[in-house]
Coordinates of C-alpha atoms in Angstrom, one line a residue:
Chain A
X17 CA 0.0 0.0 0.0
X18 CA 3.0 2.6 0.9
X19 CA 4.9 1.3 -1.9
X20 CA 1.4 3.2 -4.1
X21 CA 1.0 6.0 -2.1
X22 CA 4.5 6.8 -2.8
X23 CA 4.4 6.0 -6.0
X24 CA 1.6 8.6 -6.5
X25 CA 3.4 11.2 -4.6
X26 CA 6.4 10.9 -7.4
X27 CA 4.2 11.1 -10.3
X28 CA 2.8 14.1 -8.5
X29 CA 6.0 16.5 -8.2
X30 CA 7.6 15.1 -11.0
X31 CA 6.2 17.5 -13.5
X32 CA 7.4 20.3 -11.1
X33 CA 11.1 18.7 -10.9
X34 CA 11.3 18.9 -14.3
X35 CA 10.2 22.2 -15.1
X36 CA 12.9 22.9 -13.0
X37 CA 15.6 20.9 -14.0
X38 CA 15.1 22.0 -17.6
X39 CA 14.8 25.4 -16.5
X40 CA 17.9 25.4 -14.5
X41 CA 19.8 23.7 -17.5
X42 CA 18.2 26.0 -20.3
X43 CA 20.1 28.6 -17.5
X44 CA 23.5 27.2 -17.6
X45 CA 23.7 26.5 -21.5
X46 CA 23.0 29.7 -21.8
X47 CA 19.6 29.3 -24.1
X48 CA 17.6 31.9 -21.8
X49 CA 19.0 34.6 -20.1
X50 CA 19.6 34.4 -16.7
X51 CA 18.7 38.1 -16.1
X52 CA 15.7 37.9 -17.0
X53 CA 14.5 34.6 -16.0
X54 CA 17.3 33.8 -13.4
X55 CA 17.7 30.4 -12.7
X56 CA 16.1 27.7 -9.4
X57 CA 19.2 27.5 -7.6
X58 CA 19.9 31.4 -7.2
X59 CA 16.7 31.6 -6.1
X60 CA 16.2 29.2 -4.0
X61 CA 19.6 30.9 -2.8
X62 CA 17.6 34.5 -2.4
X63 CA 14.8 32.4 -0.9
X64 CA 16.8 31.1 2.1
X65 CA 18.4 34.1 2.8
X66 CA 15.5 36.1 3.0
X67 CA 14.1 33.5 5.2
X68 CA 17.0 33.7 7.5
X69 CA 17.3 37.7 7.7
X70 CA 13.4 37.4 8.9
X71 CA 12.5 39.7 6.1
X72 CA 10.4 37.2 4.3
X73 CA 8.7 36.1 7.2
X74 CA 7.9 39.9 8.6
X75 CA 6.7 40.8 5.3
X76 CA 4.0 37.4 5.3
X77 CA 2.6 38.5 8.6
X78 CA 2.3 42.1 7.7
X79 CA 0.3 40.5 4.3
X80 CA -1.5 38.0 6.1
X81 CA -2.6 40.6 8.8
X82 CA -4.3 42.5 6.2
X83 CA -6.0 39.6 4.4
X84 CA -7.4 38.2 7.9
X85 CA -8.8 41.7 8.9
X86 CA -10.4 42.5 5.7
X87 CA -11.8 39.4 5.8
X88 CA -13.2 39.2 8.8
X89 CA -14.4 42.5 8.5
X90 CA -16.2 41.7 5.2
X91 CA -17.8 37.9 6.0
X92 CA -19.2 39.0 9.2
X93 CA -21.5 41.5 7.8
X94 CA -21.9 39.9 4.7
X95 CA -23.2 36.4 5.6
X96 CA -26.0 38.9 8.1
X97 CA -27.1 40.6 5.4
X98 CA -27.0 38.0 3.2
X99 CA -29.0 35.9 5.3
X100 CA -31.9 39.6 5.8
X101 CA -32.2 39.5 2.0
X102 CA -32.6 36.0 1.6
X103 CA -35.1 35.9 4.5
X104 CA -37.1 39.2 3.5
X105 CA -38.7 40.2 0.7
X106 CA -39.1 43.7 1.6
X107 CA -35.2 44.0 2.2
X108 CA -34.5 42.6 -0.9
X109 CA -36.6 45.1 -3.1
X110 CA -34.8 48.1 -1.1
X111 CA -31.1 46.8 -0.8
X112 CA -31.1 44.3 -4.1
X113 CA -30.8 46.4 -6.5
X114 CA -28.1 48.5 -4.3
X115 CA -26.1 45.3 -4.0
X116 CA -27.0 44.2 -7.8
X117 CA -25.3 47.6 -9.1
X118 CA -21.9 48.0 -6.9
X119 CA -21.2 43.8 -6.9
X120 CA -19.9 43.9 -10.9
X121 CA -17.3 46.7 -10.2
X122 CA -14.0 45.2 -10.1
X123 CA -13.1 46.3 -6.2
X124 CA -9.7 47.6 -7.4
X125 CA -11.2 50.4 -9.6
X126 CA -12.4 51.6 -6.0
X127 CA -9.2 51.8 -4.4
X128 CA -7.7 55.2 -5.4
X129 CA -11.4 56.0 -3.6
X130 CA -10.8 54.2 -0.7
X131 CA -7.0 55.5 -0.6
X132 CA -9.1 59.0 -0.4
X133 CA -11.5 57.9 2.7
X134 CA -9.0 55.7 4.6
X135 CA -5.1 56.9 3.6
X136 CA -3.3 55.3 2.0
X137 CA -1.9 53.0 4.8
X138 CA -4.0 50.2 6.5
X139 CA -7.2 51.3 6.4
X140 CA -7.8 51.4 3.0
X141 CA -5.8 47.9 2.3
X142 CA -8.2 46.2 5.0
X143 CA -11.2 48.1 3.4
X144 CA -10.4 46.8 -0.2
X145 CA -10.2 43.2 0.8
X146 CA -13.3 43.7 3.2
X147 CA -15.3 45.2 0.4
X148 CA -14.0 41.9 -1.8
X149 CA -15.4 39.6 1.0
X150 CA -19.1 41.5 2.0
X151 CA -20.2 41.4 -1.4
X152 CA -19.3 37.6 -2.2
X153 CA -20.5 36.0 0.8
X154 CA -23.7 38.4 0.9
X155 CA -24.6 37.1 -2.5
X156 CA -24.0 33.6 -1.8
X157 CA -25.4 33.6 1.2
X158 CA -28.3 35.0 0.2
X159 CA -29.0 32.9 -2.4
X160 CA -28.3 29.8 -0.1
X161 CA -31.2 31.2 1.5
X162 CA -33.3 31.6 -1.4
X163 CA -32.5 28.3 -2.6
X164 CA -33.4 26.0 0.0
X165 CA -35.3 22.9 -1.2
X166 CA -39.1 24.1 -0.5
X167 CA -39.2 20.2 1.1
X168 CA -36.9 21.8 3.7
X169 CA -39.5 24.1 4.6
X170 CA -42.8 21.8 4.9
X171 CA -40.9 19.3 6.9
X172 CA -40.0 22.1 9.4
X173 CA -43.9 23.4 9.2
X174 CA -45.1 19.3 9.7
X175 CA -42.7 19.2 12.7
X176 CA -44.1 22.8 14.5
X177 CA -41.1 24.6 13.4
X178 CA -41.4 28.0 14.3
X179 CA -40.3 30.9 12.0
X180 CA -37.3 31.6 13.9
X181 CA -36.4 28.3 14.2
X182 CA -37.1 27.7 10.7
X183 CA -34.1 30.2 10.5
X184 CA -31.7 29.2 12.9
X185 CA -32.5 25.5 12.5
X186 CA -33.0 24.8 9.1
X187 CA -32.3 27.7 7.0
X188 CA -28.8 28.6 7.6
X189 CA -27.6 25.1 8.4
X190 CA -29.1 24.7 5.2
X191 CA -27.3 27.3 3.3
X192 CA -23.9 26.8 5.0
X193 CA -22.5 25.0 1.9
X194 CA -23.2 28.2 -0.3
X195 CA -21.9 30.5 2.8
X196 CA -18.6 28.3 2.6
X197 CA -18.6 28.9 -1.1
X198 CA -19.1 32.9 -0.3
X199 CA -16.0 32.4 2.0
X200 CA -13.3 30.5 -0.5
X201 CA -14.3 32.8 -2.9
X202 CA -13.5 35.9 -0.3
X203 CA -10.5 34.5 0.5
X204 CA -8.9 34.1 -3.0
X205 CA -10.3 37.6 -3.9
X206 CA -8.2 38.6 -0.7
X207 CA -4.9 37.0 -1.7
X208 CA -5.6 38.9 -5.7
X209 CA -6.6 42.1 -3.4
X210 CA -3.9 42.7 -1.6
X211 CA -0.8 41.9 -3.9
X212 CA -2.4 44.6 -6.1
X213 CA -3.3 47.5 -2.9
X214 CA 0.7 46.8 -2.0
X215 CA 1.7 47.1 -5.4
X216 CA 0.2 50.4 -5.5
X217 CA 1.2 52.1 -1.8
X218 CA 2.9 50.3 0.6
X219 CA 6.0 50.2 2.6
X220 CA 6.0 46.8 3.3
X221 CA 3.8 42.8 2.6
X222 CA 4.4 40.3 -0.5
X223 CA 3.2 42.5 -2.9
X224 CA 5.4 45.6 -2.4
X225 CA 8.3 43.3 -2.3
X226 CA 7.8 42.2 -5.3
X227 CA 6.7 45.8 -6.4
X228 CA 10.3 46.9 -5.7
X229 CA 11.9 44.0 -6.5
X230 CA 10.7 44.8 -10.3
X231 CA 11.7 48.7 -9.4
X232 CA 15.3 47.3 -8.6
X233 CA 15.3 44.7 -11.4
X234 CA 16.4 42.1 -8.7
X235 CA 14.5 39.0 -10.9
X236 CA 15.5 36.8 -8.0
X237 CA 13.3 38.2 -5.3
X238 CA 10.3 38.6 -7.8
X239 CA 10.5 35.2 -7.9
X240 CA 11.0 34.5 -4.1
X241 CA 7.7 36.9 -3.8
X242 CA 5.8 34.7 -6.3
X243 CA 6.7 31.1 -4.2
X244 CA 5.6 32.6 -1.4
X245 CA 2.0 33.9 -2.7
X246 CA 1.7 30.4 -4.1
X247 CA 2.8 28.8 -0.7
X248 CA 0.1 31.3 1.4
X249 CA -2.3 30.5 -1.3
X250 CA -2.1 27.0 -1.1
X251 CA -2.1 27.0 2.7
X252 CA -4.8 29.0 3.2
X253 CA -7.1 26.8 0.9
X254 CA -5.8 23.5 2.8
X255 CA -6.8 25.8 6.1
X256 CA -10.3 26.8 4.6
X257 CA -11.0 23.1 3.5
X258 CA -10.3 21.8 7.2
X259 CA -12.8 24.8 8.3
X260 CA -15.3 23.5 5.8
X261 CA -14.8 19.8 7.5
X262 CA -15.3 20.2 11.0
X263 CA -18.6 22.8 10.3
X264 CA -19.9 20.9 7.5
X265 CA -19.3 17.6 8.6
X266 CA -22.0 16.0 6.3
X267 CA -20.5 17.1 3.2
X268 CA -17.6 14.8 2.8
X269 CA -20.1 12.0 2.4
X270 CA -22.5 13.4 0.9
X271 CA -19.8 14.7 -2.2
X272 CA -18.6 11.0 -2.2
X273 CA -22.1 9.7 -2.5
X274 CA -22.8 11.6 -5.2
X275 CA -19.7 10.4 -6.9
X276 CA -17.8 13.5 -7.4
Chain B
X7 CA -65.9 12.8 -18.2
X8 CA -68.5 11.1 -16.3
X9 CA -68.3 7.3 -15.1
X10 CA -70.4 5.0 -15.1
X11 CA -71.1 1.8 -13.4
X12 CA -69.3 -0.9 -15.2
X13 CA -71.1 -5.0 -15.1
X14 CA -68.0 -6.1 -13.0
X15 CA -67.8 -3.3 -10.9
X16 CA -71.7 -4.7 -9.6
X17 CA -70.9 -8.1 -9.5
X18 CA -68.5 -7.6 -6.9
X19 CA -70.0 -5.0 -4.8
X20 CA -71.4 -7.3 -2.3
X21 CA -67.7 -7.7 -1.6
X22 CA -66.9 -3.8 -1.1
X23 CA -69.2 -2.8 0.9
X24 CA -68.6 -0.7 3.2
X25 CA -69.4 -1.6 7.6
X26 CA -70.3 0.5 9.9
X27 CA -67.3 2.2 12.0
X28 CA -68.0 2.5 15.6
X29 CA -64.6 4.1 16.5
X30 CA -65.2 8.3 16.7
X31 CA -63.6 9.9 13.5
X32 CA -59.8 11.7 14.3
X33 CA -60.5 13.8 11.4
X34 CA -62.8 14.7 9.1
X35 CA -63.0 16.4 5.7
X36 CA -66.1 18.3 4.6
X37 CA -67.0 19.0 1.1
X38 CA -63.9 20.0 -0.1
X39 CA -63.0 21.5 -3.3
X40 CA -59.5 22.7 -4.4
X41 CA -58.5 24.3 -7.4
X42 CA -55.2 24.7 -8.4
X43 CA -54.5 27.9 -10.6
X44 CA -57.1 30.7 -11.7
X45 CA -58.9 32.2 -15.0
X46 CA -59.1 29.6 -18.0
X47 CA -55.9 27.5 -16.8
X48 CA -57.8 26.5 -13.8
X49 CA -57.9 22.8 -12.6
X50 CA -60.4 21.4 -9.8
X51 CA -58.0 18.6 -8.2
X52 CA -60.4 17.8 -5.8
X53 CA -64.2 18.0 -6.1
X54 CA -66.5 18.2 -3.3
X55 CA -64.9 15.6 -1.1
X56 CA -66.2 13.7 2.1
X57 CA -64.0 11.6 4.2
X58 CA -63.6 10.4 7.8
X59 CA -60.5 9.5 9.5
X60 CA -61.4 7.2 12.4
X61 CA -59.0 6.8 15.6
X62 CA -56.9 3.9 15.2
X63 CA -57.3 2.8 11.4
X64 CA -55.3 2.4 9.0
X65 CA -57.0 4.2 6.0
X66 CA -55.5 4.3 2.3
X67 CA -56.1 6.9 -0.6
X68 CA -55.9 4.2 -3.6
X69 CA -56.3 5.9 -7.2
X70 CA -54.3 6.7 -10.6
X71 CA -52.4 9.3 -10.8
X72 CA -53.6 12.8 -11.3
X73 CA -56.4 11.9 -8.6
X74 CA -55.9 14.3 -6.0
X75 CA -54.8 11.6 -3.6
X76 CA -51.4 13.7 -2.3
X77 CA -53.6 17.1 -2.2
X78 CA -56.1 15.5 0.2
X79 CA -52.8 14.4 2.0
X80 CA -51.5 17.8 2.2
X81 CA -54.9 19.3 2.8
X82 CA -55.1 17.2 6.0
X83 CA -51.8 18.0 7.0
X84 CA -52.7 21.8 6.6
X85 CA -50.0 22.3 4.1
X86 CA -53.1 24.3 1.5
X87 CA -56.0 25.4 2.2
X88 CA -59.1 24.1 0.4
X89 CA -61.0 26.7 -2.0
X90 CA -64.0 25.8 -0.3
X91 CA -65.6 22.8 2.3
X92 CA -63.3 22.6 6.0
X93 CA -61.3 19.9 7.3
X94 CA -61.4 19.1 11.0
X95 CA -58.4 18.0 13.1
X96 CA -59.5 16.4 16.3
X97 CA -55.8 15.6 17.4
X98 CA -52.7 17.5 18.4
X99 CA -50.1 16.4 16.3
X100 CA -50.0 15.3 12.7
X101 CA -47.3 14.1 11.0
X102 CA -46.2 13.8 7.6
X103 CA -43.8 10.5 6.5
X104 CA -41.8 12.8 3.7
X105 CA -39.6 10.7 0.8
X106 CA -36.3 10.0 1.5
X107 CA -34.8 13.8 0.6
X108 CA -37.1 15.0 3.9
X109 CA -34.5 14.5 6.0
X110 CA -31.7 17.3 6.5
X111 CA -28.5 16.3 5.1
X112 CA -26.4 18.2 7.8
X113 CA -28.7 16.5 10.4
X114 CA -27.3 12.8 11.6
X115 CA -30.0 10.2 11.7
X116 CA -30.9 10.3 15.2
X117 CA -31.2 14.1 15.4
X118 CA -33.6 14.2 11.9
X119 CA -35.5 11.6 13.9
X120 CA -35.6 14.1 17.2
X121 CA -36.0 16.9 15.2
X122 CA -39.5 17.2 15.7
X123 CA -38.9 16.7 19.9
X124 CA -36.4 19.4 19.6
X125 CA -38.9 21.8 17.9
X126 CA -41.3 21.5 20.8
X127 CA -38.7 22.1 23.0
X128 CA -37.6 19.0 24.6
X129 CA -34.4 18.1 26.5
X130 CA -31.9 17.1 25.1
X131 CA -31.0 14.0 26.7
X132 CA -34.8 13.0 26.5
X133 CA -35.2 13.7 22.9
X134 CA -31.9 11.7 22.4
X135 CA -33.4 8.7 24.2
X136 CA -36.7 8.8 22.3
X137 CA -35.1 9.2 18.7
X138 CA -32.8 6.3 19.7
X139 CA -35.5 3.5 21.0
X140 CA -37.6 5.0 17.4
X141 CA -34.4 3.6 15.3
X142 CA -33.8 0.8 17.4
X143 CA -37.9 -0.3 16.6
X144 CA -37.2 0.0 12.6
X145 CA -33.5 -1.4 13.3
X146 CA -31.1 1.2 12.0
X147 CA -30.1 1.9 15.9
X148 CA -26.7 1.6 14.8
X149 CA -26.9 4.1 11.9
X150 CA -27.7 7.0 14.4
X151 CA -24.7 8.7 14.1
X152 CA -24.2 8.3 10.1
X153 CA -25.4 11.2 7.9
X154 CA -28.8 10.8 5.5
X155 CA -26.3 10.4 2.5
X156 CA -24.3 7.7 4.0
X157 CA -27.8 5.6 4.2
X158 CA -29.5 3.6 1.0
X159 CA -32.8 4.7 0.1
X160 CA -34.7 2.2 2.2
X161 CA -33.3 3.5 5.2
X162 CA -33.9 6.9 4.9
X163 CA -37.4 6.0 4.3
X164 CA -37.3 4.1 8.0
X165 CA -35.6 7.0 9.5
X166 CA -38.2 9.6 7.9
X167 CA -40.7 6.9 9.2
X168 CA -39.2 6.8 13.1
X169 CA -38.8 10.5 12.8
X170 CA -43.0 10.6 12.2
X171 CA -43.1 8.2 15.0
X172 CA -41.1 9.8 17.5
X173 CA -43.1 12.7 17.7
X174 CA -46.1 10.6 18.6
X175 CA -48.9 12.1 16.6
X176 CA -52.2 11.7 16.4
X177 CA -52.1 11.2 12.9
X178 CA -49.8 10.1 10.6
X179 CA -49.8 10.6 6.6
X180 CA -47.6 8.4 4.5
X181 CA -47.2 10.0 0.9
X182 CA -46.1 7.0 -1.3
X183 CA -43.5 6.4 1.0
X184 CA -42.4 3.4 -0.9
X185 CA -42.6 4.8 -4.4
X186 CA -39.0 5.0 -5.2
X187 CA -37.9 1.8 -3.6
X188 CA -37.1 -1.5 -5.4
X189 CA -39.5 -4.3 -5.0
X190 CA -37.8 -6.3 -2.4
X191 CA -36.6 -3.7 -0.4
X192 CA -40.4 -2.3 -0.5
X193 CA -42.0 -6.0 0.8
X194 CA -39.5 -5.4 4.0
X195 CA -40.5 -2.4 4.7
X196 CA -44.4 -3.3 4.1
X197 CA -44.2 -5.7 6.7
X198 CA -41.9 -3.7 9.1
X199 CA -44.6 -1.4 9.1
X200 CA -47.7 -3.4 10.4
X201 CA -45.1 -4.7 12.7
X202 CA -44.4 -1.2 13.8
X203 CA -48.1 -0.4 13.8
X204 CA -49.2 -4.1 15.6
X205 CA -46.9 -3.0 18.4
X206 CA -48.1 0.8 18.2
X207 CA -51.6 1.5 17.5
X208 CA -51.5 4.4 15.4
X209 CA -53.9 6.5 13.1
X210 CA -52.4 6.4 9.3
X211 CA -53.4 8.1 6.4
X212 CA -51.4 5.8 3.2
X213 CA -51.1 7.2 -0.4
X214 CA -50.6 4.3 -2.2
X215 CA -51.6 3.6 -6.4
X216 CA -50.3 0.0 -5.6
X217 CA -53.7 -2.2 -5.1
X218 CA -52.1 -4.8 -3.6
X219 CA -49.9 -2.5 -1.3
X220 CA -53.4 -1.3 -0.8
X221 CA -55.1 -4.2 0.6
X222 CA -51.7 -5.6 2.7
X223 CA -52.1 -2.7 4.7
X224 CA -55.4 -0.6 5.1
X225 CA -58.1 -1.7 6.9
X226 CA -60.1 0.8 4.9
X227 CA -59.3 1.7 1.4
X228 CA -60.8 5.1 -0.2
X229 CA -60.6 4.6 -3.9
X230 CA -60.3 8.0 -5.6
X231 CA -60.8 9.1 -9.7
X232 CA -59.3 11.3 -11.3
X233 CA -60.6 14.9 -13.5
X234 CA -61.3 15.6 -11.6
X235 CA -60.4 14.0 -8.3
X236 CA -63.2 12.4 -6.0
X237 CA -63.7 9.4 -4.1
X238 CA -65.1 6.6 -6.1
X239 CA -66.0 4.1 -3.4
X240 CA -65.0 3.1 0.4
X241 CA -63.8 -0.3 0.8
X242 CA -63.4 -2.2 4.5
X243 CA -60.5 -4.8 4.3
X244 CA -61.8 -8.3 5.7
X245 CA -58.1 -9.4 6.4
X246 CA -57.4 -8.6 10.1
X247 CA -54.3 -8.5 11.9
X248 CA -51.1 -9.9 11.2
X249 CA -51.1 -10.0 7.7
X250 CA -48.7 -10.6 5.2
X251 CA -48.1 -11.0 1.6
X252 CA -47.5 -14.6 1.2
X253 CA -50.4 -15.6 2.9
X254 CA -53.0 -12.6 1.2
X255 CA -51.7 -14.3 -2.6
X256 CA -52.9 -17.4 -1.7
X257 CA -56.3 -16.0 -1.0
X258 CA -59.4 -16.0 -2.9
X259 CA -60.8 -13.0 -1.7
X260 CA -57.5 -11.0 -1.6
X261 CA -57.2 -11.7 -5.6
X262 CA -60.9 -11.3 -6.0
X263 CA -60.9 -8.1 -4.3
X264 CA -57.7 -6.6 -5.9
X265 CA -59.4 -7.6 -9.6
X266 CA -62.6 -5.7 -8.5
X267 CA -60.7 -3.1 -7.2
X268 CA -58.7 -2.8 -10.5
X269 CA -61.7 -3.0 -12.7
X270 CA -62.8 0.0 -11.0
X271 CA -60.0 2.1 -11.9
X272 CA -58.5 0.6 -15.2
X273 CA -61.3 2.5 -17.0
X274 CA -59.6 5.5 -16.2
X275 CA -56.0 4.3 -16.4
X276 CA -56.6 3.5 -19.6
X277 CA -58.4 6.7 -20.6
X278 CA -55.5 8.3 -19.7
X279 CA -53.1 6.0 -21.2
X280 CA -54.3 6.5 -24.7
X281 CA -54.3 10.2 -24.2
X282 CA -50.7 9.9 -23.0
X283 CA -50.6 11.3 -20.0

């Protein structure tokens, strides 16, 4: 059985060795240039140094600070008033259309506007990627709500539910695999969010190091940056997934009964 | 479309008819009409219907499809209100038997079968107990902790069964419960449930279009036509307790009544068959 497994976990990074073996030969012989595309083993060089110096690590938190803030900041209220619209009519008809009009605009066109209302340190960072997460989890959270099997409903009414607990007991339970969707969604918004806000104005996080990185033609850290936003990327999904297994317990089975 | 009579629907009426109940009715539904939709697209599903649900019987709503038989389920269960005639609910507690997607996926088994204890507000540790002994009666006691879509479609249908049961109602209405299931898996739980009921006397209201599913389990059969939907004629089963399959085939009567039965309604089952509905 090991003797599989580890077979499997070969035929996994294999394709990832490669790349960069070739790319680390193509290097050497000269084919590409090494200044622009510098080569794995000067930048796994970079990588360790910067790891060592603490810079890499100080710059992650400072990142992940601002993706965790924003977050929270934009599920909490979103999943609420995702869960008012989906429950009333009445506040559908007055905010809907409100939420309908601002949820196309791509939230970066609205930083230089939040740069304006929140300077341009924190504030308006942990405002972007808040304003990424309310509108995603309000609209799938909403329509979690909306879309609830109407069998959901009479079972509730049979059994004496009443309206509130119809809410709290079936309802949102109910619509916590759409909410989890509104959530992974927030949360790889946040990681696009934030690289581009540090681009932009920053003194510090991933994305202004790889801002001045570029600004310093240092190829080498660019690339260091880029690891590392795929490392927190693919960390933070693994982190989200174990979220969605201890609240959504039933899913796992349910996805395997269903064959997917 | 107006029905008539047919020759072999007389020659065995001496065999359906009906006795005289003494038990006091549990419910009662009085000339009810429903129509479904308004203007020209109107449809009556139910026309001007009379029925009595006695305490302790097991009564079944037999017809084709398109008869009204699942509104006059839902009517009872106060899930729509009739355009006009009044249904009467003597009881407290009425409980529907859903199909196997009634039960909430994020619910384990033995909390979809307390969920009706927990909606009236009882503890915890009592509502536990309760939904466990239901389980244990239609023997998925060791499935308690497993999720509705880690169960086969048999037993869901005996945990949305024990979840009707635990609640205790007064009166409990069984939708084609069996519908989706294969045949075997159906003949188990047929007889699991006149064990269940032999051991529980309960009031059941069963929406069957199997005759013979019909006759194994009702001791009163209300056999309904369609376009629109009324009750043809009441029926009083002869068979008694402890009843089962095997032994009903082997029957005269049982056959003869389930031919007579099917004479009565394969007029209209074949009406609609040629218009393709």
């Amino acid at each position: 059985m090991w003797k599989v497994r580890a077979t499997h976990v070969v035929l996994r990074i294999l394709p990832l060795v490669a790349i960069l073996v070739v790319w680390e030969l193509l290097s050497r012989l000269g084919i590409i240039d090494w200044r622009f595309f510098s080569r794995p083993s000067e930048i796994a060089n970079v990588f360790i140094g910067m790891i060592m110096s603490g810079e890499l690590l100080k710059n992650v938190l400072i990142s992940l600070r601002r993706i965790f803030l924003g977050f929270a900041l934009g599920v909490i209220p979103g999943i609420i008033i995702g869960a008012i619209l989906g429950f009333s009519r009445l506040a559908d008809m007055l905010v809907g259309p409100l939420v309908a009009v601002v949820f196309p605009i791509p939230k970066l066109a609205i930083l230089p506007l939040l740069m304006i209302s929140f300077g341009v340190g924190e504030g308006s960072k942990i405002a972007l990627i808040a304003l990424g997460a309310v509108f995603l989890t309000l609209y799938n959270t909403a329509s979690g709500v909306r879309n609830l099997p109407p069998l959901y409903r009479e079972v509730g009414q049979s059994f004496g539910a009443s309206r509130l607990q119809y809410i709290t007991a079936i309802a949102l339970p109910g619509a916590l695999p759409h909410i989890m969707t509104g959530l992974k969604l927030s949360l790889q918004t946040a990681l696009l969010l934030i690289v581009a806000a540090e681009f932009v104005g920053a003194k510090d996080g991933v994305g202004q190091l790889i801002w001045t990185a570029w600004e310093i033609f240092d190829v080498r850290r660019m690339f260091v940056g880029l690891v590392t936003l795929s490392l927190i990327g693919y960390l933070l999904s693994i982190a989200i997934d174990k979220i969605e297994d201890v609240l959504l317990p039933w899913r796992a089975s349910e996805l395997a009964a269903a064959g997917k | 479309m107006s029905v008539t009579l047919r020759q072999s629907d007389v020659v065995h009426a001496d065999l359906l008819v009906a006795r005289s109940n003494e038990s006091p009715p549990l419910a009662k539904v009085h000339d009810i009409s429903v129509v479904f939709g308004k203007g020209a697209g109107a449809v009556t599903v139910l026309s001007h219907i009379n029925l009595e649900v006695r305490k302790g019987e097991f009564l079944v709503l037999l017809g084709p499809s398109g008869c009204g038989k699942s509104t006059l389920l839902r009517l009872l269960s106060g899930h729509i209100a009739p355009a006009s005639g009044s249904v009467m609910f003597g009881g407290q507690r009425c409980n529907m038997v859903f199909q196997e997607h009634g039960l909430y996926p994020w619910m384990s088994i033995v909390d979809n079968v307390a969920f009706g204890l927990r909606m009236r507000g009882i503890a915890k540790n009592e509502r536990r107990a309760r939904a466990l002994q239901e389980l244990r009666a239609v023997g998925l006691e060791e499935f308690a902790a497993r999720y509705p879509s880690q169960l086969s479609g048999g037993m869901k249908q005996r945990a949305n069964i024990a979840r009707a049961f635990a609640n205790d109602p007064d009166l409990i209405l069984m939708d084609e419960p069996y519908a989706a299931l294969d045949v075997q898996t159906r003949r188990l739980m047929q007889e699991q449930l006149l064990e269940l009921l032999s051991r529980d006397n309960r009031t059941v209201v069963f929406v069957t279009h199997s005759i013979e599913e019909a006759l194994l389990l009702g001791d009163r059969i209300v056999v309904m036509a369609a376009r629109p939907g009324r009750i043809r004629r009441e029926i009083n089963v002869p068979f008694g307790a402890n009843r089962d399959l095997h032994t009903l085939r082997r029957q005269a009567e049982f056959n003869e009544m389930a031919e007579a039965i099917w004479e009565m309604i394969s007029a209209e089952v074949k009406e609609s068959f040629r218009k393709g509905v």
